Short mmCIF file of C-alpha atoms (C1' of nucleotides) in Angstrom, two decimals:
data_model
loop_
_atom_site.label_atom_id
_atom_site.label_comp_id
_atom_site.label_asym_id
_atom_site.label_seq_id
_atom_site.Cartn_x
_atom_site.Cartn_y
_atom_site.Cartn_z
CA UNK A 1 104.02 68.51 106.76
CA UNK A 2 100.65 67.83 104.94
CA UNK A 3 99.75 70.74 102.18
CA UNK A 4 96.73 71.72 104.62
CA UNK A 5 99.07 72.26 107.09
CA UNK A 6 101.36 74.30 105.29
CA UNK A 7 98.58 76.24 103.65
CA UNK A 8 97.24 77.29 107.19
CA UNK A 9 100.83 78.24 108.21
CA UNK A 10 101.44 80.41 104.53
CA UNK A 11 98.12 82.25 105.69
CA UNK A 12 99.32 83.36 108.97
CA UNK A 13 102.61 84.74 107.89
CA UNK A 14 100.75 86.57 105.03
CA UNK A 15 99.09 87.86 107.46
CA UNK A 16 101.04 89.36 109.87
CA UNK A 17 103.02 90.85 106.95
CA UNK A 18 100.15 92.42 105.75
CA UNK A 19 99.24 93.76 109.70
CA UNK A 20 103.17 95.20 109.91
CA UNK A 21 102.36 96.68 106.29
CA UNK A 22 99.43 98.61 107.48
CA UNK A 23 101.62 99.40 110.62
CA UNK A 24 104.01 101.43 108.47
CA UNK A 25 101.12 102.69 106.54
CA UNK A 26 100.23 104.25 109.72
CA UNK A 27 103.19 105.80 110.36
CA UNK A 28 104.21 106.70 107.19
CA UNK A 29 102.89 110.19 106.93
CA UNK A 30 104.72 111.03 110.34
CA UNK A 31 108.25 110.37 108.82
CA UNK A 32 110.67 112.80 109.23
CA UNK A 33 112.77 113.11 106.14
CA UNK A 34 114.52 116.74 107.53
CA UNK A 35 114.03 117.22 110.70
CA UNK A 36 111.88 119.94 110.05
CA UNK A 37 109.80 118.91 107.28
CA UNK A 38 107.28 115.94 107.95
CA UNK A 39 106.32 114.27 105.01
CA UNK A 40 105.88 110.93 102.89
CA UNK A 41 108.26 109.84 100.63
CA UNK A 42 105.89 110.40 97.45
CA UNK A 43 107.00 106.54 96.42
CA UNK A 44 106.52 104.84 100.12
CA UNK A 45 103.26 105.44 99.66
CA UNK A 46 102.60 103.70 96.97
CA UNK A 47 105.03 100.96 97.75
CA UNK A 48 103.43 99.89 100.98
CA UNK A 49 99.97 99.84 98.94
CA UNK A 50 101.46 97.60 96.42
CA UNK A 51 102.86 95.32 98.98
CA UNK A 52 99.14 95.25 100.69
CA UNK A 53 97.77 94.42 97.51
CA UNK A 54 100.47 92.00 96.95
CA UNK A 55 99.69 89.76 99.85
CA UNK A 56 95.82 90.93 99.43
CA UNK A 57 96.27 88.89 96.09
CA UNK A 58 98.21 85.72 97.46
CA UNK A 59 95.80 85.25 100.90
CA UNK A 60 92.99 85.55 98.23
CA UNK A 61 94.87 82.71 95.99
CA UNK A 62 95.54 80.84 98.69
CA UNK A 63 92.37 81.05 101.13
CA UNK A 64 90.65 79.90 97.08
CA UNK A 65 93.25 76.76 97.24
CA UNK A 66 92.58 75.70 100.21
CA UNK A 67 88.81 75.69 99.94
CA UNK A 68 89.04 73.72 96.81
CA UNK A 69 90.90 71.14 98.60
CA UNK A 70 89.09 67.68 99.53
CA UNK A 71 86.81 67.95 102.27
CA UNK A 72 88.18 65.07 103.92
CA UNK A 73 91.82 66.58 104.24
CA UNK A 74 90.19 69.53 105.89
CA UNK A 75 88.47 67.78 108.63
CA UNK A 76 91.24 65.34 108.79
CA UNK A 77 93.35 68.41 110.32
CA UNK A 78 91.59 70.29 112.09
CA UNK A 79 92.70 73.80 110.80
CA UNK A 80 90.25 76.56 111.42
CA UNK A 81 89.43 78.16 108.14
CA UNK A 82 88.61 81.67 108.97
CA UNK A 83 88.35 84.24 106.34
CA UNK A 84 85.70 86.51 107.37
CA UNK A 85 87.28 89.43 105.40
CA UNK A 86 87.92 87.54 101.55
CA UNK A 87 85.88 85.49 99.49
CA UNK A 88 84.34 82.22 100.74
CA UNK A 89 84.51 80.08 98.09
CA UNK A 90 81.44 77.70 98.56
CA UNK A 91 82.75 73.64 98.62
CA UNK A 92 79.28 72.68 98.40
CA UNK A 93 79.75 69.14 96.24
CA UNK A 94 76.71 70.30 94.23
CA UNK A 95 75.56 69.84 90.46
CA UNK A 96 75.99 72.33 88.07
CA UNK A 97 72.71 72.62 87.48
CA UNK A 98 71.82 72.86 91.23
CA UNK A 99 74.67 75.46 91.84
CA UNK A 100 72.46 78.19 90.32
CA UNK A 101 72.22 81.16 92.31
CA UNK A 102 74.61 80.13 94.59
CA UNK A 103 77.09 82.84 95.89
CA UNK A 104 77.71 84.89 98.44
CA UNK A 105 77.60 88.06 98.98
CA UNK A 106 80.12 90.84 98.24
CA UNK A 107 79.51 92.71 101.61
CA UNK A 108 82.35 91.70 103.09
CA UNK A 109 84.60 91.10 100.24
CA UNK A 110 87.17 94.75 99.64
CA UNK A 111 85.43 96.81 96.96
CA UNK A 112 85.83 99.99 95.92
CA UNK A 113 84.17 102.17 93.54
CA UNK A 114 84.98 104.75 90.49
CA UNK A 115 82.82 107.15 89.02
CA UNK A 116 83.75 108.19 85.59
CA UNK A 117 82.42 109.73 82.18
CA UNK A 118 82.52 106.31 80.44
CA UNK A 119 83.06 102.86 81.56
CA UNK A 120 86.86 102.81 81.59
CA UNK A 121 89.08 99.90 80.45
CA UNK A 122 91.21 98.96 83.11
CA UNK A 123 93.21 96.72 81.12
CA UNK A 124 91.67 93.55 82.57
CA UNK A 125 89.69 91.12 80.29
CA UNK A 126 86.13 90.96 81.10
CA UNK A 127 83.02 89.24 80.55
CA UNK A 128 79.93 89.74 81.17
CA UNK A 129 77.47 87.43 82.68
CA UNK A 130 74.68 89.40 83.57
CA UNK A 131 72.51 92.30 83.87
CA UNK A 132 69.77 93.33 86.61
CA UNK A 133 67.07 96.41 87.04
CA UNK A 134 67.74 97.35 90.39
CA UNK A 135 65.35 98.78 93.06
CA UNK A 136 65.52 102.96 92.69
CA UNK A 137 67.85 102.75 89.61
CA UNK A 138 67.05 104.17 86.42
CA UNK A 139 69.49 102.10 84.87
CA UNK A 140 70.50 98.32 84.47
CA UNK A 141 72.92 97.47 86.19
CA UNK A 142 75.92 95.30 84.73
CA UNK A 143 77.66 92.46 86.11
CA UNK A 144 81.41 90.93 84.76
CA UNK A 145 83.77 88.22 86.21
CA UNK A 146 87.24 87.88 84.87
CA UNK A 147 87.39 86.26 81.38
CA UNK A 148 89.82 83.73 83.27
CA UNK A 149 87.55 82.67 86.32
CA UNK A 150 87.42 79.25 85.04
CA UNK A 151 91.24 79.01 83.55
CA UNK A 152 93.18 80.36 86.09
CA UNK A 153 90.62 80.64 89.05
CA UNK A 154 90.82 84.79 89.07
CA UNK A 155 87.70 85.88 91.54
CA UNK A 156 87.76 89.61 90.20
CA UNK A 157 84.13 91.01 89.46
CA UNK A 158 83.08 94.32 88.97
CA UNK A 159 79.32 95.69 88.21
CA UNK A 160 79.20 98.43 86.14
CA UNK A 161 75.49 101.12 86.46
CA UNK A 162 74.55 104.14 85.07
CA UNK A 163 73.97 106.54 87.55
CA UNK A 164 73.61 110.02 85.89
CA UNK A 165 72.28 110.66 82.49
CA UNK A 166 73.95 114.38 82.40
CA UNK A 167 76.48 114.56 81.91
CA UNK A 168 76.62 110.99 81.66
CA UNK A 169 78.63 109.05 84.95
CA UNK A 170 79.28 105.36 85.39
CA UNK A 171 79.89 103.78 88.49
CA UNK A 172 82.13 100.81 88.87
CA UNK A 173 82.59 98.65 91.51
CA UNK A 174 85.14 96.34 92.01
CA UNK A 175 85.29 93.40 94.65
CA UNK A 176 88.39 91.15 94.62
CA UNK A 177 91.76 91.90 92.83
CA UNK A 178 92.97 89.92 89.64
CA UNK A 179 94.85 86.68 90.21
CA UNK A 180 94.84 85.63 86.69
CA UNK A 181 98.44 86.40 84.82
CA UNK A 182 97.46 87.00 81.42
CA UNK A 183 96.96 90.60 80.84
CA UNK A 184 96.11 92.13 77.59
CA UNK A 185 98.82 95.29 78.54
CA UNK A 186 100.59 95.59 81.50
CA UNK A 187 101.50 98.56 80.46
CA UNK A 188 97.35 99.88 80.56
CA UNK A 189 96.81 98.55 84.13
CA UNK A 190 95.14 100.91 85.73
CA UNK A 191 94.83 100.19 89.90
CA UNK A 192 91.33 100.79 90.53
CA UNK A 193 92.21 103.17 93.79
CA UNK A 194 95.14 104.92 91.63
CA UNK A 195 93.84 108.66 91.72
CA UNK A 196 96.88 108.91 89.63
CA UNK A 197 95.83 107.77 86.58
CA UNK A 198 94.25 109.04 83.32
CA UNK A 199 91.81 107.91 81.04
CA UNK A 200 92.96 108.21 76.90
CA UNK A 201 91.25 106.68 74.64
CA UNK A 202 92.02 106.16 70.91
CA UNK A 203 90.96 105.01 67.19
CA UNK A 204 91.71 101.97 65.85
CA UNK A 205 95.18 103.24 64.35
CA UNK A 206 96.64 103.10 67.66
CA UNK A 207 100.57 101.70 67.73
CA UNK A 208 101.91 102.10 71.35
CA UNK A 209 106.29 101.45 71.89
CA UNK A 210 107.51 101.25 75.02
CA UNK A 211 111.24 99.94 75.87
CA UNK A 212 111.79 99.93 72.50
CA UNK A 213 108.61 96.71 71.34
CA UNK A 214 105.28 97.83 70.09
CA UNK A 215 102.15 96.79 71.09
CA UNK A 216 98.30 97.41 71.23
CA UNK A 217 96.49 98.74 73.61
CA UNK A 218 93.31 96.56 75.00
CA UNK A 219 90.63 95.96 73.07
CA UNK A 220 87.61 94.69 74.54
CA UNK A 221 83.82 94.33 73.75
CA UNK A 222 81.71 94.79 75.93
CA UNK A 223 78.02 95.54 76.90
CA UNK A 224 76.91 97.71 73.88
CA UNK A 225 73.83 99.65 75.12
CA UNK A 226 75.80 100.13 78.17
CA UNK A 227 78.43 101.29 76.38
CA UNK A 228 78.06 103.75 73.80
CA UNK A 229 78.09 107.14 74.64
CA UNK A 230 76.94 109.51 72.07
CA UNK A 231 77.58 112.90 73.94
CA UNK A 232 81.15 112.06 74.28
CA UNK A 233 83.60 110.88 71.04
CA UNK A 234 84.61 108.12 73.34
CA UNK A 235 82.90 104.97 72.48
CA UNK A 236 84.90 102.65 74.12
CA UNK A 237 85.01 99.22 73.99
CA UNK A 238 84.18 99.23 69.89
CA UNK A 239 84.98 97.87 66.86
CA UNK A 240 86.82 100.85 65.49
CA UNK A 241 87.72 102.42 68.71
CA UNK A 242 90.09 101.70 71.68
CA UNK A 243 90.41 103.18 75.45
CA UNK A 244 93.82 103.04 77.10
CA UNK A 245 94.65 104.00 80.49
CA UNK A 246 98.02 105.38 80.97
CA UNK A 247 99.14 105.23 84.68
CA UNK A 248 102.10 107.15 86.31
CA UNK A 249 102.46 108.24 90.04
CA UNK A 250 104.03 111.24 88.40
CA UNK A 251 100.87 112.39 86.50
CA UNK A 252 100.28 115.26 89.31
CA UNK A 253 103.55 116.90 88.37
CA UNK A 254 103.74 115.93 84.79
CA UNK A 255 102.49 117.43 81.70
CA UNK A 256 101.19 115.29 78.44
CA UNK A 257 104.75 115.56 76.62
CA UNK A 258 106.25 114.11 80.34
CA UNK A 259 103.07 111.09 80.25
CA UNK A 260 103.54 110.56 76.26
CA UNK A 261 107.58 110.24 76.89
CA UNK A 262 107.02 106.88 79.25
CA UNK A 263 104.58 105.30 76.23
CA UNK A 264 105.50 106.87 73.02
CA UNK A 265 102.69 106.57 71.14
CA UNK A 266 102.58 106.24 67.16
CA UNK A 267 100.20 106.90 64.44
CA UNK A 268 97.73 108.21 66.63
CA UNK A 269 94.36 110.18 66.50
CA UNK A 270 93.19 110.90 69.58
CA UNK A 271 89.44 111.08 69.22
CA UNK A 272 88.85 112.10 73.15
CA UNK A 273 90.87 112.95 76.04
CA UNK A 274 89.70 112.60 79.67
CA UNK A 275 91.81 114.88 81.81
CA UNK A 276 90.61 114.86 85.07
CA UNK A 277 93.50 116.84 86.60
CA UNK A 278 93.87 120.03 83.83
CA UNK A 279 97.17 119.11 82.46
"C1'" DG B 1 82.48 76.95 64.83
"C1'" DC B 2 83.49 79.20 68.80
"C1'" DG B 3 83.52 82.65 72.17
"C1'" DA B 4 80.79 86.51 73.97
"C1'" DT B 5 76.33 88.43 75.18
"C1'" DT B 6 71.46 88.25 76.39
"C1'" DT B 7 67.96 87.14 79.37
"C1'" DG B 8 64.83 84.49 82.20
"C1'" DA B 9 65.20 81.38 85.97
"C1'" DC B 10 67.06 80.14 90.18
"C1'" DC B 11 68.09 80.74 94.90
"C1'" DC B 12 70.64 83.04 98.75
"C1'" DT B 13 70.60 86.95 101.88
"C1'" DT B 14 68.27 90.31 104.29
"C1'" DA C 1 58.79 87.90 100.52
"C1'" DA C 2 61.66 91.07 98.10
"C1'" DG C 3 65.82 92.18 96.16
"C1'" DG C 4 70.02 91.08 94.21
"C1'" DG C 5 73.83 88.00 92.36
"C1'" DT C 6 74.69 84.13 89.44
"C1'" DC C 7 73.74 80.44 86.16
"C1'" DA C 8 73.08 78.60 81.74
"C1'" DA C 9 70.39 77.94 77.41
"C1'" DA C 10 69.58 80.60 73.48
"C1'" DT C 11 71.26 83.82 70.48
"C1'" DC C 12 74.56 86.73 68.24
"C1'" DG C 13 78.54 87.97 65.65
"C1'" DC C 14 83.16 87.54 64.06
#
DNA sequence: GCGATTTGACCCTT
DNA sequence: AAGGGTCAAATCGC
């Protein structure tokens, strides 16, 4: 069987896993643990997202593949590339120079948005390639790709914008999940959708243990104008400061000394803590 | 020196 | 034609 052919076959059993996965998604909330309590297992939730984003992920890696595949083993077999809902990647056999500009819209990519206090690390590298006034926005607004677009063909993007100046709010948007393997800490990841998460953010002293090895949490630069906040201690993304995201699905339930206990966290001055849920 | 950021130009979509 | 997303040369900073 030619790779083509196989590619187009990988695609449609993705995709009917992901359809059943949405299935039980759907019914998941009517599950009857008791007979009379309804209710979700708290992790099936969250399972059934993960395998979503899963094969999310690998239709995205693949669908990429395929495109970059030689035009004339396309035609030669007559597949019918459809992927209306992920990223076209263009196979346009154009110059660098001429492929300025060229890209296509995020309309109909997934995206999804968070609005928080500063522009939070989400434990992704990222670089930034641009910056645009928009129409009706009192702020730029900033635009990153994944620092390993090139290297390992990741598609993630987000935009970062001001959008209130009191107290201050950032919105980030994110179109396309992360492909790339090379994380600066697992351990930080913090899924863009996760209302379960919280925001921490550290000095430079920072020594985090988990399992027993130490390591750092991410440190990234990024836009500086964009960046620094001076009505909050956070100033994320510096020289002398840090921002890690701690996420747990128990974080509803849990306390700090229950969050701390799955990260135990050494040497550390906490200049700023963003608790969105009270603990 | 090298990788990241800045910024004006380019060009696609609406 | 306007607006917005991306490119890439110039610049910055470690």
């Amino acid at each position: 069987m030619e790779n083509q052919e196989l590619l187009t076959k990988a695609i449609g059993e993705i995709k009917r896993g992901c359809e059943f996965a949405h299935e039980l998604l759907e019914i998941l909330p009517k599950w009857n643990i008791n007979e009379d309590a309804i209710h979700t297992p708290p992790f099936a939730e969250d399972l059934v997202r993960k395998i979503l984003r899963s094969f999310t992920d690998t239709l995205m890696f693949l669908n990429t593949t395929k495109s970059e595949m030689p035009e004339e083993e396309i035609s030669d077999k007559k597949v019918t590339p459809k992927s209306e809902d992920l990223e076209e990647i263009s196979c346009k056999s154009l110059t660098t120079k001429n492929r300025r500009g060229t890209y296509k819209r995020k309309r109909t990519i997934q995206a999804w948005e968070k609005d928080t206090p500063t522009p939070t690390d989400d434990g992704y590298t990222w670089r930034k390639y641009g910056q645009k006034m928009t129409l009706n926005a009192k702020y730029l607004r900033n635009y990153y790709r994944c620092t390993h677009k090139y290297e390992q063909g990741c598609q993630a993007i987000k935009q970062i914008q001001r959008i209130q100046e009191k107290p201050p709010l950032y919105r980030t948007t994110y179109y396309g999940h992360h492909t790339c393997k090379t994380l600066l800490n697992p351990e930080l990841i913090l899924e863009p959708s996760d209302p379960n998460s919280t925001l921490i953010s550290f000095n430079d002293t920072i020594q985090c243990k988990k399992d027993g090895h130490s390591f750092f949490p991410s440190i990234k630069r990024e836009a500086k104008e964009e960046i620094l906040d001076h009505d909050h201690q956070v100033i994320f993304g510096s020289s002398n400061h840090v921002t890690a995201v701690l996420s747990s699905t128990s974080t509803m339930e849990s306390n700090w000394a229950d969050l701390f206990s799955c990260v135990t966290i050494e040497s550390v001055e906490l200049d700023h803590v963003f608790d969105p849920f009270g603990f």
